[in-house]
PDB file of C-alpha atoms in Angstrom:
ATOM      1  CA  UNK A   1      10.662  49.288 -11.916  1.00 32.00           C
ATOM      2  CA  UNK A   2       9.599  46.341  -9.609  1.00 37.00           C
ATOM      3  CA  UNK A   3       7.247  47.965  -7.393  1.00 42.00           C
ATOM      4  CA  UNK A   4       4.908  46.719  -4.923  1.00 39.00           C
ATOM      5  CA  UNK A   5       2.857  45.640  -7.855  1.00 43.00           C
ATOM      6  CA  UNK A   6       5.680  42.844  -8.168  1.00 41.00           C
ATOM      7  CA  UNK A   7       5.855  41.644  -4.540  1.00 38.00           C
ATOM      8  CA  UNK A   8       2.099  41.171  -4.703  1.00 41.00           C
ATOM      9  CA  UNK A   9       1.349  39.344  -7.624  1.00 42.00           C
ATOM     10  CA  UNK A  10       4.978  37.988  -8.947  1.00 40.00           C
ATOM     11  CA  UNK A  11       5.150  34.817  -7.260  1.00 38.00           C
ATOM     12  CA  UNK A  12       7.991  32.738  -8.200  1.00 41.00           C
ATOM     13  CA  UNK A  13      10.685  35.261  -9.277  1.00 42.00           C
ATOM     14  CA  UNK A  14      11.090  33.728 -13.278  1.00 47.00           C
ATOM     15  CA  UNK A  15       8.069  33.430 -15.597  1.00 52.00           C
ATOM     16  CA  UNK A  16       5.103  35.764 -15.664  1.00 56.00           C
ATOM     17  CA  UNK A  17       1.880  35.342 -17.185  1.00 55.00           C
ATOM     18  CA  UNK A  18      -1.544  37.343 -17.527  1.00 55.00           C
ATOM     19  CA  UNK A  19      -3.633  34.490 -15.693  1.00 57.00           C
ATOM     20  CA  UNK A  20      -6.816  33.680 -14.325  1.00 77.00           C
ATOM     21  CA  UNK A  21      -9.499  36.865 -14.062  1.00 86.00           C
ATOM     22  CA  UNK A  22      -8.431  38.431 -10.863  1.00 85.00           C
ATOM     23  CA  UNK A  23      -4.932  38.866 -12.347  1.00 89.00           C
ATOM     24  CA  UNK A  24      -4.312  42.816 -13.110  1.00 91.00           C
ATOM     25  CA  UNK A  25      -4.613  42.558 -16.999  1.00 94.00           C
ATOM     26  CA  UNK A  26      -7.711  41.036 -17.196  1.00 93.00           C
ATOM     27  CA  UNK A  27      -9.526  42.694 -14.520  1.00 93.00           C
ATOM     28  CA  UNK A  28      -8.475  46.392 -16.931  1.00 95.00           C
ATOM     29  CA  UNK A  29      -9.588  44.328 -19.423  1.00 95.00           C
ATOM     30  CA  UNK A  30     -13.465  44.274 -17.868  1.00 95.00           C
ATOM     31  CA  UNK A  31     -13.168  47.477 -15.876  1.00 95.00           C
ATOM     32  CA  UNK A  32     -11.535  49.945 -17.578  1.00 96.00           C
ATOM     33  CA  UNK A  33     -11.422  49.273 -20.907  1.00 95.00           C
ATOM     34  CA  UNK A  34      -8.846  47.948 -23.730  1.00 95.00           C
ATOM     35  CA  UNK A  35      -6.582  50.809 -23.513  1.00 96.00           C
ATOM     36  CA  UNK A  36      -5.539  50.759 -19.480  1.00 96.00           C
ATOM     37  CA  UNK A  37      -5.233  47.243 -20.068  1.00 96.00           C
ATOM     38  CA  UNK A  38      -2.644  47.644 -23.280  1.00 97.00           C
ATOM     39  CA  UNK A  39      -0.883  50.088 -21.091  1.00 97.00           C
ATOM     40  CA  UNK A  40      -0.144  47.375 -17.810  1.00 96.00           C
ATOM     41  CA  UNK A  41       0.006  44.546 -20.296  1.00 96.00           C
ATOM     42  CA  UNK A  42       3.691  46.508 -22.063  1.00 96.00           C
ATOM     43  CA  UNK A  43       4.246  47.560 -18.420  1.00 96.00           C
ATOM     44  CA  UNK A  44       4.769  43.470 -17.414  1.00 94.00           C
ATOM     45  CA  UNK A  45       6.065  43.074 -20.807  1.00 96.00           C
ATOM     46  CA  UNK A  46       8.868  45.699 -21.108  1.00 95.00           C
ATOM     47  CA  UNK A  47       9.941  43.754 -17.595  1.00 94.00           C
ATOM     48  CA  UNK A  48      10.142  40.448 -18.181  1.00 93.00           C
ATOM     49  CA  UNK A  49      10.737  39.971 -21.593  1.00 93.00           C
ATOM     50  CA  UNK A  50      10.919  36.868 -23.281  1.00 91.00           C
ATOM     51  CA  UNK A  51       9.826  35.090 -20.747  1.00 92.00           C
ATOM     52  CA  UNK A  52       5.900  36.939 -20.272  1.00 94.00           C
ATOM     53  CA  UNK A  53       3.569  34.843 -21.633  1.00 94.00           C
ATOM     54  CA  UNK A  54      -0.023  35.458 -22.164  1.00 95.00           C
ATOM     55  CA  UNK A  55      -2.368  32.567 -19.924  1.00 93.00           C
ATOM     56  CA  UNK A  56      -5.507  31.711 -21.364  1.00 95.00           C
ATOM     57  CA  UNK A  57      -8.394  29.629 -19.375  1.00 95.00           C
ATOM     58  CA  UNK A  58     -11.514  28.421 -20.294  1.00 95.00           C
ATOM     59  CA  UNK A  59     -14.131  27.416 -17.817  1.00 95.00           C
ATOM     60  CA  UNK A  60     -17.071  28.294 -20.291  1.00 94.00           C
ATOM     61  CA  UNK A  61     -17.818  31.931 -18.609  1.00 94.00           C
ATOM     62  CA  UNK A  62     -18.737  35.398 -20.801  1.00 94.00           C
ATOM     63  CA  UNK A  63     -15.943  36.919 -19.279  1.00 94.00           C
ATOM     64  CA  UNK A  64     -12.878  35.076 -19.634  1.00 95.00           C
ATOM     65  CA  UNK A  65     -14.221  35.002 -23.293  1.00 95.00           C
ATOM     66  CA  UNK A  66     -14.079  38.667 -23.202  1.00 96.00           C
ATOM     67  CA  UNK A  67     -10.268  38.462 -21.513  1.00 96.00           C
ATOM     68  CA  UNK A  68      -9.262  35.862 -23.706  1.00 96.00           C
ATOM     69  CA  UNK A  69     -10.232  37.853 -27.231  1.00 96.00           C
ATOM     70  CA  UNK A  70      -8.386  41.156 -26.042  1.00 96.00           C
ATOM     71  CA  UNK A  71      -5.048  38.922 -24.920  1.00 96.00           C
ATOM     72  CA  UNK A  72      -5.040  37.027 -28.160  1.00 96.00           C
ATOM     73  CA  UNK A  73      -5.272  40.549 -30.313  1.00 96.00           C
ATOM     74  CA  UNK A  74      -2.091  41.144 -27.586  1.00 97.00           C
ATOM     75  CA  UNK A  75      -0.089  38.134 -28.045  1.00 96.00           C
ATOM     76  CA  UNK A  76      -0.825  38.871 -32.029  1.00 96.00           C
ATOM     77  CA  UNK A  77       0.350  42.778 -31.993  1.00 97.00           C
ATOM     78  CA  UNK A  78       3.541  41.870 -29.470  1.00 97.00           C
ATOM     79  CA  UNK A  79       4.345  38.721 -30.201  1.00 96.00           C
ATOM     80  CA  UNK A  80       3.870  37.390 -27.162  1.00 96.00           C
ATOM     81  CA  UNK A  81       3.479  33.500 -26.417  1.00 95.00           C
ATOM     82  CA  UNK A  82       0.177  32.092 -25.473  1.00 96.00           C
ATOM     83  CA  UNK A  83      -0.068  29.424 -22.842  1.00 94.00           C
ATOM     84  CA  UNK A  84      -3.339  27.151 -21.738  1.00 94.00           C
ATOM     85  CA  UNK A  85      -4.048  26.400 -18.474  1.00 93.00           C
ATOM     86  CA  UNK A  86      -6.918  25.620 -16.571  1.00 94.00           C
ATOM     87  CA  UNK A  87      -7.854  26.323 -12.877  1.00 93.00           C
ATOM     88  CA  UNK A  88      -8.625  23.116 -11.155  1.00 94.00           C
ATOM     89  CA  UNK A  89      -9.904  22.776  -7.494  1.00 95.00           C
ATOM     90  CA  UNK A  90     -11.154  19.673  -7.708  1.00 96.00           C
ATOM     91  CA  UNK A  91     -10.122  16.182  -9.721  1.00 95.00           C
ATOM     92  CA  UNK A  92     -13.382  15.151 -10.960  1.00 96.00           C
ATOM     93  CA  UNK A  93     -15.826  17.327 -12.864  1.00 97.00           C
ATOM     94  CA  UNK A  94     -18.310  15.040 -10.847  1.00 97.00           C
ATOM     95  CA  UNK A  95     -16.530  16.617  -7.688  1.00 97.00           C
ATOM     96  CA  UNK A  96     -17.978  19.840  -8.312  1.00 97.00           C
ATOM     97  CA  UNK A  97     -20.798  19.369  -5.586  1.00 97.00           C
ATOM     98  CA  UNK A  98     -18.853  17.902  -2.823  1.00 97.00           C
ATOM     99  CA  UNK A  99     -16.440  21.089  -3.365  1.00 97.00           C
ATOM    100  CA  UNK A 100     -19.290  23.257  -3.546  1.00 96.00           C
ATOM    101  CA  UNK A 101     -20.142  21.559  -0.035  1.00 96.00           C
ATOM    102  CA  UNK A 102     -16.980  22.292   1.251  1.00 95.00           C
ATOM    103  CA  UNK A 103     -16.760  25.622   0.281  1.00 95.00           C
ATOM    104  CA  UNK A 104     -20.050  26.375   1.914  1.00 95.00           C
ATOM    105  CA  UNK A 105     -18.641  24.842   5.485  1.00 95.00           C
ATOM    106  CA  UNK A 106     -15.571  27.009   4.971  1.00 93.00           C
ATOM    107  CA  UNK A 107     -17.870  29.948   4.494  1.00 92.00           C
ATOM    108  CA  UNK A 108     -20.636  29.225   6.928  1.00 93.00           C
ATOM    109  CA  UNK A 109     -23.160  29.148   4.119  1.00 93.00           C
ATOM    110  CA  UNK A 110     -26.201  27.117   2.723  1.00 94.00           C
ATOM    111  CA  UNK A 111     -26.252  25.480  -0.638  1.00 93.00           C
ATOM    112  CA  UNK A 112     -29.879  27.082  -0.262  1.00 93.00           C
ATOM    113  CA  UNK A 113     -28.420  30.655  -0.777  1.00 92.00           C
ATOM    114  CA  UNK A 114     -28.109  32.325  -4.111  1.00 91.00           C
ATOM    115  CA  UNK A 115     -24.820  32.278  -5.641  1.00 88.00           C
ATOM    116  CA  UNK A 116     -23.102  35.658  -6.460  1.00 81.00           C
ATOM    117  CA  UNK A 117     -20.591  38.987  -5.282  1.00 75.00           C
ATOM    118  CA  UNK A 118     -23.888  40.536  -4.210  1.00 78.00           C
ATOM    119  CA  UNK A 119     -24.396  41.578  -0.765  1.00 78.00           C
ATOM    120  CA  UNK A 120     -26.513  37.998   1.060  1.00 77.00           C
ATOM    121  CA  UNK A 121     -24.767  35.958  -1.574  1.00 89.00           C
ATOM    122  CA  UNK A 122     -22.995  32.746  -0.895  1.00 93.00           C
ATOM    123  CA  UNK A 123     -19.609  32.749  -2.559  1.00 92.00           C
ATOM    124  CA  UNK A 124     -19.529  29.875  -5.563  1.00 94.00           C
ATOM    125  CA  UNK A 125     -18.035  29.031  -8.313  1.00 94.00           C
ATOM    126  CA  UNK A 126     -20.268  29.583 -11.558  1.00 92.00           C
ATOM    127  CA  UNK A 127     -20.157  26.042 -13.000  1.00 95.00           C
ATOM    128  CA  UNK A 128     -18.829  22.679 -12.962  1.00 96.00           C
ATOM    129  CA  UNK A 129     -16.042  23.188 -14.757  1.00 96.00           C
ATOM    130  CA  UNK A 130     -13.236  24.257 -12.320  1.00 96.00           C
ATOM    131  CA  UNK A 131     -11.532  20.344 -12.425  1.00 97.00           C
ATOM    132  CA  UNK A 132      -8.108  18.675 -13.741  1.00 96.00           C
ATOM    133  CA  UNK A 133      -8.723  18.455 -17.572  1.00 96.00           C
ATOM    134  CA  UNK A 134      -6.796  15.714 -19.130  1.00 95.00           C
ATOM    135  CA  UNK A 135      -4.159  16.517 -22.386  1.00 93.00           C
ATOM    136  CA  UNK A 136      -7.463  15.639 -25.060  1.00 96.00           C
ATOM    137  CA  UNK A 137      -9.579  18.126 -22.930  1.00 97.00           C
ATOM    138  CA  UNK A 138      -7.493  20.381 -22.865  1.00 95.00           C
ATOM    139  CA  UNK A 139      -6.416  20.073 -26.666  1.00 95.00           C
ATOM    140  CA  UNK A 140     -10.304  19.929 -27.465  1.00 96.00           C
ATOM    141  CA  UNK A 141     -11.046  23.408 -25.631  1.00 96.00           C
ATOM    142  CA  UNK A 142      -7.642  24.830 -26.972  1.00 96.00           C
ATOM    143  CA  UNK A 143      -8.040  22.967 -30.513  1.00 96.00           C
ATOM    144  CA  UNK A 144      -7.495  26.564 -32.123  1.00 95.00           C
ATOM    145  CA  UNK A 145      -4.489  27.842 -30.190  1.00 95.00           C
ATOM    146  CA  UNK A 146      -2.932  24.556 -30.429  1.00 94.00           C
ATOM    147  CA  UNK A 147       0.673  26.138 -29.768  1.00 94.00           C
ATOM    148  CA  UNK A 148      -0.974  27.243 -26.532  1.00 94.00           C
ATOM    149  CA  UNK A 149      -0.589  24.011 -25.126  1.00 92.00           C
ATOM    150  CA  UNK A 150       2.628  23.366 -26.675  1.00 90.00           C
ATOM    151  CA  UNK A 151       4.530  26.290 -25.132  1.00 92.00           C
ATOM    152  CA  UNK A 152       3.667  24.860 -21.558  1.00 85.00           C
ATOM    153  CA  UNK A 153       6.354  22.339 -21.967  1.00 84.00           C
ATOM    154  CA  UNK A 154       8.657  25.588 -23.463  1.00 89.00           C
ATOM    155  CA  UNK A 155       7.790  27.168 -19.572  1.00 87.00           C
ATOM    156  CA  UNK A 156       8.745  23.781 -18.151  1.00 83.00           C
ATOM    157  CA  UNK A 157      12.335  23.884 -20.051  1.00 86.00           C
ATOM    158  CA  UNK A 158      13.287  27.264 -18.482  1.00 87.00           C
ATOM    159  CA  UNK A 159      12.818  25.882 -14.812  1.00 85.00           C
ATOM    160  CA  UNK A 160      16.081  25.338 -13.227  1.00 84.00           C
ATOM    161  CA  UNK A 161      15.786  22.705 -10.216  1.00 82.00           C
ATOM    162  CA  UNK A 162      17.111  23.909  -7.090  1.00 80.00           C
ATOM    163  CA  UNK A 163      20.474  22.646  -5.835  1.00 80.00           C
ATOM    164  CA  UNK A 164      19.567  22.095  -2.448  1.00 75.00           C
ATOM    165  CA  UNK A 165      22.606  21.970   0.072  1.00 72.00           C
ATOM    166  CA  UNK A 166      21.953  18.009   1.823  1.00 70.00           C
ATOM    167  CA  UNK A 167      24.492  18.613   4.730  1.00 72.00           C
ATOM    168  CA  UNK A 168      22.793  18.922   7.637  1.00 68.00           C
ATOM    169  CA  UNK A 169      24.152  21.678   9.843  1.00 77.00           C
ATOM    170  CA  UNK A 170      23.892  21.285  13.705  1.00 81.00           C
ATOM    171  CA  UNK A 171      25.484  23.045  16.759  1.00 87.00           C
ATOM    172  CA  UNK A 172      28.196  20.910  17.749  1.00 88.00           C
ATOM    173  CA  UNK A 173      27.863  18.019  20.109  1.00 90.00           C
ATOM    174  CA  UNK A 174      30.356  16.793  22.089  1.00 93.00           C
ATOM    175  CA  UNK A 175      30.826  12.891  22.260  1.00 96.00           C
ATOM    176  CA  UNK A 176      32.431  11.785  25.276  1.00 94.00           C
ATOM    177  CA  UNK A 177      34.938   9.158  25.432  1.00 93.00           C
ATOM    178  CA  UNK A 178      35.131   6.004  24.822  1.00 94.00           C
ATOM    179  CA  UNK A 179      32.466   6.646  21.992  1.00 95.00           C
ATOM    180  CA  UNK A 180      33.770   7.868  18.186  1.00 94.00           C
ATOM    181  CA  UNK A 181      30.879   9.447  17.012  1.00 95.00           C
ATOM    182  CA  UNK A 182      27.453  10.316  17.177  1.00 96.00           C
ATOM    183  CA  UNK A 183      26.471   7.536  16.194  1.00 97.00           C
ATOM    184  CA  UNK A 184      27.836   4.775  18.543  1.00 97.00           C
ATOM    185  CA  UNK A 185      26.758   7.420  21.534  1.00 97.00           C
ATOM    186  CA  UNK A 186      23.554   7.817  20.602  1.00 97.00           C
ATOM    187  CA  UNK A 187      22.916   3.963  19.891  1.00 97.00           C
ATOM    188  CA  UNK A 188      24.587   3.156  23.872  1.00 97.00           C
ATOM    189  CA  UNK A 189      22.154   6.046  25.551  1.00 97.00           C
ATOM    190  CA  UNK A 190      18.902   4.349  23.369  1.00 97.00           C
ATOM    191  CA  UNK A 191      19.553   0.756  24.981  1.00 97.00           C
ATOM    192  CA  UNK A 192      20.688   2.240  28.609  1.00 96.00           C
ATOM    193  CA  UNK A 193      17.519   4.465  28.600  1.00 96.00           C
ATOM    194  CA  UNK A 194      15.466   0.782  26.725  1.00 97.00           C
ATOM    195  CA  UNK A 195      16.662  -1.350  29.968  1.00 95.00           C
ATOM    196  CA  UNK A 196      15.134   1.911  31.785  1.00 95.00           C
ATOM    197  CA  UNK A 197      12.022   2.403  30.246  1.00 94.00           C
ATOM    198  CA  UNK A 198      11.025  -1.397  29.200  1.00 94.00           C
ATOM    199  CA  UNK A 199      12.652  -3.211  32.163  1.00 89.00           C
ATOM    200  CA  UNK A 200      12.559  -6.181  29.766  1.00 91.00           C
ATOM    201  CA  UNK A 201      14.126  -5.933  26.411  1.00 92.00           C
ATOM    202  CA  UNK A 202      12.549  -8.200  24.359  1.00 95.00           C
ATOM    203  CA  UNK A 203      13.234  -9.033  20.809  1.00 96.00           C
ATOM    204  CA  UNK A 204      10.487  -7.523  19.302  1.00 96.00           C
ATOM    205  CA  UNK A 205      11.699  -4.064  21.914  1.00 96.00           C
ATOM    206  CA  UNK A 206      15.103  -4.651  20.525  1.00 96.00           C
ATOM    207  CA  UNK A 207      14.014  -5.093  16.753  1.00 97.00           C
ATOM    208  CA  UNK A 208      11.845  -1.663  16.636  1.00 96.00           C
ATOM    209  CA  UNK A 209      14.665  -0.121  18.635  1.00 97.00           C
ATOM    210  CA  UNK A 210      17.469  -1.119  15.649  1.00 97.00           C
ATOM    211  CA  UNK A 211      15.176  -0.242  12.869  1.00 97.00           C
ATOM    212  CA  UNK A 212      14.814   3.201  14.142  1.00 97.00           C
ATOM    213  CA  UNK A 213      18.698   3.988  14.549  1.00 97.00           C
ATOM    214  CA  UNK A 214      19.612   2.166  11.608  1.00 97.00           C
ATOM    215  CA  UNK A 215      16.918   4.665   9.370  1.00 96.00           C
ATOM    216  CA  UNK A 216      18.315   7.725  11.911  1.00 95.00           C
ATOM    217  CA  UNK A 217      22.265   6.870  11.466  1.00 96.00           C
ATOM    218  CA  UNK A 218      21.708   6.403   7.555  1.00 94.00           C
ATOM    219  CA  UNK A 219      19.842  10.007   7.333  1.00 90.00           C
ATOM    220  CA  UNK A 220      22.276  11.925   9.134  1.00 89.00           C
ATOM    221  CA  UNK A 221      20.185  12.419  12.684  1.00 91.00           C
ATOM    222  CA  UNK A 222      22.110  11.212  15.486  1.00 94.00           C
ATOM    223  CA  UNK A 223      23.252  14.394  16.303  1.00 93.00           C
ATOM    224  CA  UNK A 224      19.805  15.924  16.220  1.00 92.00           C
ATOM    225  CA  UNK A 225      18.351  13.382  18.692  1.00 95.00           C
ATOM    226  CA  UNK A 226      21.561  13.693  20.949  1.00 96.00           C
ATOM    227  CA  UNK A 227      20.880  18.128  21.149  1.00 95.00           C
ATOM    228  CA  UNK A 228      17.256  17.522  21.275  1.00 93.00           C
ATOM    229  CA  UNK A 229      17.453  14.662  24.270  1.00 94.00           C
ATOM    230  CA  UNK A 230      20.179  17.151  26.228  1.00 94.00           C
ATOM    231  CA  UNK A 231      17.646  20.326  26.328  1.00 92.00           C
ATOM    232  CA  UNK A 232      14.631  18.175  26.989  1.00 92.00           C
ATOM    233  CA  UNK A 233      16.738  16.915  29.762  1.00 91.00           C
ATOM    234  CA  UNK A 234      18.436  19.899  30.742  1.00 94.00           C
ATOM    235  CA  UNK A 235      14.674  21.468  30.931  1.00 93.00           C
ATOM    236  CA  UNK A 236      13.648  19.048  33.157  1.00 91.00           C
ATOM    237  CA  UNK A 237      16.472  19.550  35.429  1.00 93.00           C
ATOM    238  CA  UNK A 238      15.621  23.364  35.745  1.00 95.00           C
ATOM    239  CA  UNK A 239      11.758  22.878  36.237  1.00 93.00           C
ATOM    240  CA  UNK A 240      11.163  23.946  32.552  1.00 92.00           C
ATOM    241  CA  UNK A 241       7.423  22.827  31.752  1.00 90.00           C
ATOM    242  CA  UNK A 242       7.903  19.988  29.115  1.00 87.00           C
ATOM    243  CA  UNK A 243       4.765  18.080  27.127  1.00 84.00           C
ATOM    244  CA  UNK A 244       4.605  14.399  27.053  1.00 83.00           C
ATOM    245  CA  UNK A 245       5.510  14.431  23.100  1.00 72.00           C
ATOM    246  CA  UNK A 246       7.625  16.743  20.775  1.00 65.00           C
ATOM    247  CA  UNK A 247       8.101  17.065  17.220  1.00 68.00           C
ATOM    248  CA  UNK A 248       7.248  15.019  13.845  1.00 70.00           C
ATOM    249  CA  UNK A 249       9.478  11.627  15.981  1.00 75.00           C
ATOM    250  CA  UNK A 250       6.654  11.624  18.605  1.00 76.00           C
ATOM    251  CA  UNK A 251       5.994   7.810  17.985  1.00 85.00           C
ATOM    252  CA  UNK A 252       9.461   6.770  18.121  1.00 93.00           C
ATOM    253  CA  UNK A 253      11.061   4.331  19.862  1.00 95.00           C
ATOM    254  CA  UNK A 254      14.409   5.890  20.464  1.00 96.00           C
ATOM    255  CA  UNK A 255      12.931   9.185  21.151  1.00 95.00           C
ATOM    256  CA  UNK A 256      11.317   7.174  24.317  1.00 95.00           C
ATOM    257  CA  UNK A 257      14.163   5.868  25.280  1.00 96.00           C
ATOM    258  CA  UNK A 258      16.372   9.180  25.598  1.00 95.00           C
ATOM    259  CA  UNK A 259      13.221  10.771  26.944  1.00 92.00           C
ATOM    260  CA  UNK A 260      12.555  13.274  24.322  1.00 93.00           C
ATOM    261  CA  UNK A 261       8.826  11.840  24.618  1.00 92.00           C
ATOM    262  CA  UNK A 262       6.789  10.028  27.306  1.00 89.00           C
ATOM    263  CA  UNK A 263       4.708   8.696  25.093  1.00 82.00           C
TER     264      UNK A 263
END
């Protein structure tokens, strides 16, 4: 029963919720009626189980009061779990202009234009009240829900952290002799290629030049500067157009010197 339905609106594969108005529940809700909306509500329901929750916002607008009243008589009749939440696009509620701004830049729009769906309408949003609440806002607008705000924490409890694998796999490198490792080969190539490219090592050259391969060797990269150096070079050698800079390292000091970058 996970259709396209799923794919589309299911974002992070273990708690759903009926959210903000443009979720499917709450636009039944407001076009069709309370019956369609009873009917996708079990739908979501009968799928995920103990952990659907019903999402209620408040941004002071008629129809998310509309929403909200049909949920609640949901989470009542199915014992569903209620959860507050709030859509925030900007920090400050005194942001709401400058946001407004923005969104009429993004939009190439006037502030001059009426607001609305309407065709000649600027998209806006309808008030001021689309910023980060803090916990005594949000248990003021929620004050008769108040388990609504509680049973966030229950959704935080479920979340399992990722176990992220921290080896770093590369292709393999070869390290010729007399060097052991990756390390101690790419630290001889950085000061053959510094005598190179500065003529003069100086201490302050020879400082930046240690700092770099001592952060580099201690995060595991000294074999991903050695493969990255060899096809920049190897490009070069074959006529292989190559930029002056590559990568997030473009600043780096021992990226210079083993002439990934130019710069």
């Amino acid at each position: 029963r996970i259709d396209k339905r799923l794919v589309e609106q299911y974002h992070e594969g273990l708690i759903a919720t009926t959210c903000c108005l443009g979720a499917r529940v709450p636009q039944l809700i407001l076009t069709q009626g309370e019956e369609a909306a009873e009917k996708e509500f079990k739908w979501w329901l009968d799928l995920f189980g103990e952990d659907y929750y019903i999402e209620l916002q408040r941004h002071n607008l008629p129809e998310q009061e509309k929403v909200n009243a049909v949920l609640m008589r949901f989470a009542k009749k199915y014992q569903v779990k209620m959860i507050a939440s709030n859509d925030s696009h900007y920090v400050q509620q005194s942001d709401s202009n400058a946001h407004d701004i923005l969104l009429c830049i993004n939009t190439g729009a006037k502030q001059s234009q009426t607001k609305g769906d309407e065709k000649g309408q600027r998209f806006a949003f309808p008030n001021d009240e689309f910023y980060f609440k803090s916990t005594q806002e949000m248990s003021t607008l929620f004050a008769d829900v108040p388990e609504a705000i509680d049973n966030t924490m229950e959704i935080v409890s479920k979340v399992t952290p990722p176990k992220l694998q921290r080896d770093i796999l590369l292709p393999h490198f070869p390290i010729p002799a007399p060097f052991s490792n990756a390390d101690e080969y790419l630290r001889h190539l950085t000061f053959e290629g510094a005598r190179k490219r500065y003529k003069i090592l100086t201490p302050e050259v020879e400082e930046r030049l240690n700092f770099e391969l001592e952060i580099i060797i201690k995060m595991g990269f000294s074999g991903y500067f050695l493969i990255v150096s060899d096809f920049i070079r190897k490009g070069k050698e074959i006529g292989v157009m190559i930029g002056p800079g590559r990568g997030s390292a473009a600043g780096s000091a021992v990226a210079y010197c083993i002439e990934i970058t130019n710069i």
